[in-house]
Amino acid sequence: MARYETIVKDGIVYVESGDAGVVEEGDSLEIGPVEDVLDVIGGHSWTITYTDEEKARHPEMDTADEGLTVDVVDIMQAMTHGERFVETLAAHPPHQPSDDPDAIAPRMGLFAGKLLENLENGLG
């Protein structure tokens, strides 16, 4: 199964999309400026935490990384995506839907949601 990388180049986040049936071979989907993604996430760093409820529900879970602070851009660049996710990204509009300064592009929202999931649950 093909995996597509996340690329950060010149302050812009892209997701590879060649061979996914989305665009020409070797092309990438633009997500948006790194700083905008970081604004959605809440900053450049993320501290790993586990709630007491998570620890009680999963006593076998290794929580040795609790308190570790990771660089969000490093995690973003380590993300890979399956073909279905890339196709879904491509189907979402790349621009803000309104002039509302708090609005974000649907494509960025989908990407940021996956990034948050990875930050909260690990890369896999």
PDB file of C-alpha atoms in Angstrom:
ATOM      1  CA  MET A   1       0.000   0.000   0.000  1.00  0.00           C
ATOM      2  CA  ALA A   2       1.399   3.382  -1.010  1.00  0.00           C
ATOM      3  CA  ARG A   3       2.126   5.972   1.659  1.00  0.00           C
ATOM      4  CA  TYR A   4       2.440   9.678   0.944  1.00  0.00           C
ATOM      5  CA  GLU A   5       4.763  11.932   2.919  1.00  0.00           C
ATOM      6  CA  THR A   6       4.198  15.323   4.462  1.00  0.00           C
ATOM      7  CA  ILE A   7       6.650  17.917   3.181  1.00  0.00           C
ATOM      8  CA  VAL A   8       7.446  21.309   4.674  1.00  0.00           C
ATOM      9  CA  LYS A   9       9.172  23.562   2.156  1.00  0.00           C
ATOM     10  CA  ASP A  10       9.696  27.313   2.317  1.00  0.00           C
ATOM     11  CA  GLY A  11       7.230  27.617   5.194  1.00  0.00           C
ATOM     12  CA  ILE A  12       4.414  25.762   3.391  1.00  0.00           C
ATOM     13  CA  VAL A  13       3.026  22.310   4.248  1.00  0.00           C
ATOM     14  CA  TYR A  14       2.376  19.892   1.379  1.00  0.00           C
ATOM     15  CA  VAL A  15       1.262  16.278   1.150  1.00  0.00           C
ATOM     16  CA  GLU A  16       2.625  14.122  -1.659  1.00  0.00           C
ATOM     17  CA  SER A  17      -0.100  12.992  -4.012  1.00  0.00           C
ATOM     18  CA  GLY A  18       1.466  11.398  -7.094  1.00  0.00           C
ATOM     19  CA  ASP A  19       0.048   7.968  -7.983  1.00  0.00           C
ATOM     20  CA  ALA A  20      -2.971   8.572  -5.731  1.00  0.00           C
ATOM     21  CA  GLY A  21      -5.078   9.385  -8.769  1.00  0.00           C
ATOM     22  CA  VAL A  22      -5.305  12.962  -7.533  1.00  0.00           C
ATOM     23  CA  VAL A  23      -2.799  14.921  -9.614  1.00  0.00           C
ATOM     24  CA  GLU A  24       0.149  14.326 -11.911  1.00  0.00           C
ATOM     25  CA  GLU A  25       2.998  12.049 -10.771  1.00  0.00           C
ATOM     26  CA  GLY A  26       5.283  13.755  -8.270  1.00  0.00           C
ATOM     27  CA  ASP A  27       2.900  16.613  -7.496  1.00  0.00           C
ATOM     28  CA  SER A  28       1.853  17.618  -4.012  1.00  0.00           C
ATOM     29  CA  LEU A  29      -1.272  19.043  -2.442  1.00  0.00           C
ATOM     30  CA  GLU A  30      -0.730  22.354  -0.706  1.00  0.00           C
ATOM     31  CA  ILE A  31      -2.091  22.388   2.836  1.00  0.00           C
ATOM     32  CA  GLY A  32      -1.034  25.907   3.783  1.00  0.00           C
ATOM     33  CA  PRO A  33       1.510  27.904   5.753  1.00  0.00           C
ATOM     34  CA  VAL A  34       3.255  26.079   8.614  1.00  0.00           C
ATOM     35  CA  GLU A  35       2.442  28.959  10.959  1.00  0.00           C
ATOM     36  CA  ASP A  36      -1.281  28.622  10.199  1.00  0.00           C
ATOM     37  CA  VAL A  37      -1.188  24.892  10.984  1.00  0.00           C
ATOM     38  CA  LEU A  38       0.683  25.639  14.225  1.00  0.00           C
ATOM     39  CA  ASP A  39      -1.942  28.255  15.139  1.00  0.00           C
ATOM     40  CA  VAL A  40      -4.663  25.618  14.753  1.00  0.00           C
ATOM     41  CA  ILE A  41      -2.693  23.092  16.842  1.00  0.00           C
ATOM     42  CA  GLY A  42      -1.763  25.592  19.537  1.00  0.00           C
ATOM     43  CA  GLY A  43       1.941  26.183  19.018  1.00  0.00           C
ATOM     44  CA  HIS A  44       5.317  24.785  18.076  1.00  0.00           C
ATOM     45  CA  SER A  45       5.518  22.265  20.904  1.00  0.00           C
ATOM     46  CA  TRP A  46       3.265  19.571  22.358  1.00  0.00           C
ATOM     47  CA  THR A  47       3.664  17.975  25.772  1.00  0.00           C
ATOM     48  CA  ILE A  48       2.608  14.349  26.033  1.00  0.00           C
ATOM     49  CA  THR A  49       0.102  13.768  28.822  1.00  0.00           C
ATOM     50  CA  TYR A  50      -2.171  10.960  29.947  1.00  0.00           C
ATOM     51  CA  THR A  51      -5.301  11.487  31.999  1.00  0.00           C
ATOM     52  CA  ASP A  52      -5.918   9.429  35.122  1.00  0.00           C
ATOM     53  CA  GLU A  53      -8.896   7.903  33.289  1.00  0.00           C
ATOM     54  CA  GLU A  54      -6.674   6.765  30.374  1.00  0.00           C
ATOM     55  CA  LYS A  55      -4.167   5.240  32.790  1.00  0.00           C
ATOM     56  CA  ALA A  56      -6.910   3.415  34.709  1.00  0.00           C
ATOM     57  CA  ARG A  57      -8.622   2.158  31.540  1.00  0.00           C
ATOM     58  CA  HIS A  58      -5.338   0.938  30.003  1.00  0.00           C
ATOM     59  CA  PRO A  59      -3.054  -0.116  32.868  1.00  0.00           C
ATOM     60  CA  GLU A  60      -0.744  -1.924  30.420  1.00  0.00           C
ATOM     61  CA  MET A  61      -0.103   1.307  28.492  1.00  0.00           C
ATOM     62  CA  ASP A  62       3.497   2.548  28.552  1.00  0.00           C
ATOM     63  CA  THR A  63       3.373   6.120  29.854  1.00  0.00           C
ATOM     64  CA  ALA A  64       7.129   6.604  30.188  1.00  0.00           C
ATOM     65  CA  ASP A  65       6.951   9.404  27.630  1.00  0.00           C
ATOM     66  CA  GLU A  66       4.573  11.464  29.776  1.00  0.00           C
ATOM     67  CA  GLY A  67       5.897  14.984  30.189  1.00  0.00           C
ATOM     68  CA  LEU A  68       8.048  14.756  27.061  1.00  0.00           C
ATOM     69  CA  THR A  69       7.710  17.824  24.861  1.00  0.00           C
ATOM     70  CA  VAL A  70       7.877  17.224  21.109  1.00  0.00           C
ATOM     71  CA  ASP A  71       8.323  19.595  18.194  1.00  0.00           C
ATOM     72  CA  VAL A  72       5.052  19.747  16.253  1.00  0.00           C
ATOM     73  CA  VAL A  73       6.802  20.388  12.921  1.00  0.00           C
ATOM     74  CA  ASP A  74       8.968  17.285  13.457  1.00  0.00           C
ATOM     75  CA  ILE A  75       5.839  15.207  14.095  1.00  0.00           C
ATOM     76  CA  MET A  76       4.142  16.781  11.073  1.00  0.00           C
ATOM     77  CA  GLN A  77       7.096  15.883   8.825  1.00  0.00           C
ATOM     78  CA  ALA A  78       7.071  12.290  10.125  1.00  0.00           C
ATOM     79  CA  MET A  79       3.415  11.824   9.128  1.00  0.00           C
ATOM     80  CA  THR A  80       2.574   9.650   6.146  1.00  0.00           C
ATOM     81  CA  HIS A  81      -0.844   9.227   4.615  1.00  0.00           C
ATOM     82  CA  GLY A  82      -2.760   6.524   2.806  1.00  0.00           C
ATOM     83  CA  GLU A  83      -4.269   6.949  -0.630  1.00  0.00           C
ATOM     84  CA  ARG A  84      -7.817   7.398   0.674  1.00  0.00           C
ATOM     85  CA  PHE A  85      -6.758  10.233   2.996  1.00  0.00           C
ATOM     86  CA  VAL A  86      -4.863  11.969   0.157  1.00  0.00           C
ATOM     87  CA  GLU A  87      -7.903  11.672  -2.110  1.00  0.00           C
ATOM     88  CA  THR A  88     -10.078  13.124   0.648  1.00  0.00           C
ATOM     89  CA  LEU A  89      -7.623  15.997   1.171  1.00  0.00           C
ATOM     90  CA  ALA A  90      -7.713  16.730  -2.566  1.00  0.00           C
ATOM     91  CA  ALA A  91     -11.515  16.856  -2.498  1.00  0.00           C
ATOM     92  CA  HIS A  92     -11.548  19.490   0.248  1.00  0.00           C
ATOM     93  CA  PRO A  93     -11.279  23.174  -0.740  1.00  0.00           C
ATOM     94  CA  PRO A  94      -7.798  24.642  -0.132  1.00  0.00           C
ATOM     95  CA  HIS A  95      -9.053  28.157   0.692  1.00  0.00           C
ATOM     96  CA  GLN A  96     -10.929  29.729   3.599  1.00  0.00           C
ATOM     97  CA  PRO A  97     -14.692  29.503   3.053  1.00  0.00           C
ATOM     98  CA  SER A  98     -15.305  33.089   4.226  1.00  0.00           C
ATOM     99  CA  ASP A  99     -13.689  36.352   5.233  1.00  0.00           C
ATOM    100  CA  ASP A 100     -13.991  35.361   8.888  1.00  0.00           C
ATOM    101  CA  PRO A 101     -10.442  35.682  10.278  1.00  0.00           C
ATOM    102  CA  ASP A 102     -11.011  32.601  12.477  1.00  0.00           C
ATOM    103  CA  ALA A 103     -12.085  30.411   9.550  1.00  0.00           C
ATOM    104  CA  ILE A 104      -9.635  27.881   8.138  1.00  0.00           C
ATOM    105  CA  ALA A 105      -9.599  26.093   4.825  1.00  0.00           C
ATOM    106  CA  PRO A 106     -11.373  22.735   4.948  1.00  0.00           C
ATOM    107  CA  ARG A 107      -8.232  21.001   3.605  1.00  0.00           C
ATOM    108  CA  MET A 108      -6.141  22.478   6.422  1.00  0.00           C
ATOM    109  CA  GLY A 109      -8.801  21.534   8.953  1.00  0.00           C
ATOM    110  CA  LEU A 110      -8.722  17.905   7.846  1.00  0.00           C
ATOM    111  CA  PHE A 111      -4.907  17.832   7.949  1.00  0.00           C
ATOM    112  CA  ALA A 112      -4.783  19.557  11.359  1.00  0.00           C
ATOM    113  CA  GLY A 113      -7.313  17.056  12.710  1.00  0.00           C
ATOM    114  CA  LYS A 114      -5.080  14.152  11.700  1.00  0.00           C
ATOM    115  CA  LEU A 115      -2.044  15.918  13.158  1.00  0.00           C
ATOM    116  CA  LEU A 116      -3.869  16.423  16.459  1.00  0.00           C
ATOM    117  CA  GLU A 117      -4.877  12.762  16.486  1.00  0.00           C
ATOM    118  CA  ASN A 118      -1.239  11.783  15.972  1.00  0.00           C
ATOM    119  CA  LEU A 119      -0.093  14.115  18.741  1.00  0.00           C
ATOM    120  CA  GLU A 120      -2.699  12.745  21.137  1.00  0.00           C
ATOM    121  CA  ASN A 121      -2.374   9.056  20.226  1.00  0.00           C
ATOM    122  CA  GLY A 122       1.088   8.694  18.714  1.00  0.00           C
ATOM    123  CA  LEU A 123       2.123   8.137  15.140  1.00  0.00           C
ATOM    124  CA  GLY A 124       1.147   4.545  15.193  1.00  0.00           C
TER     125      GLY A 124
END
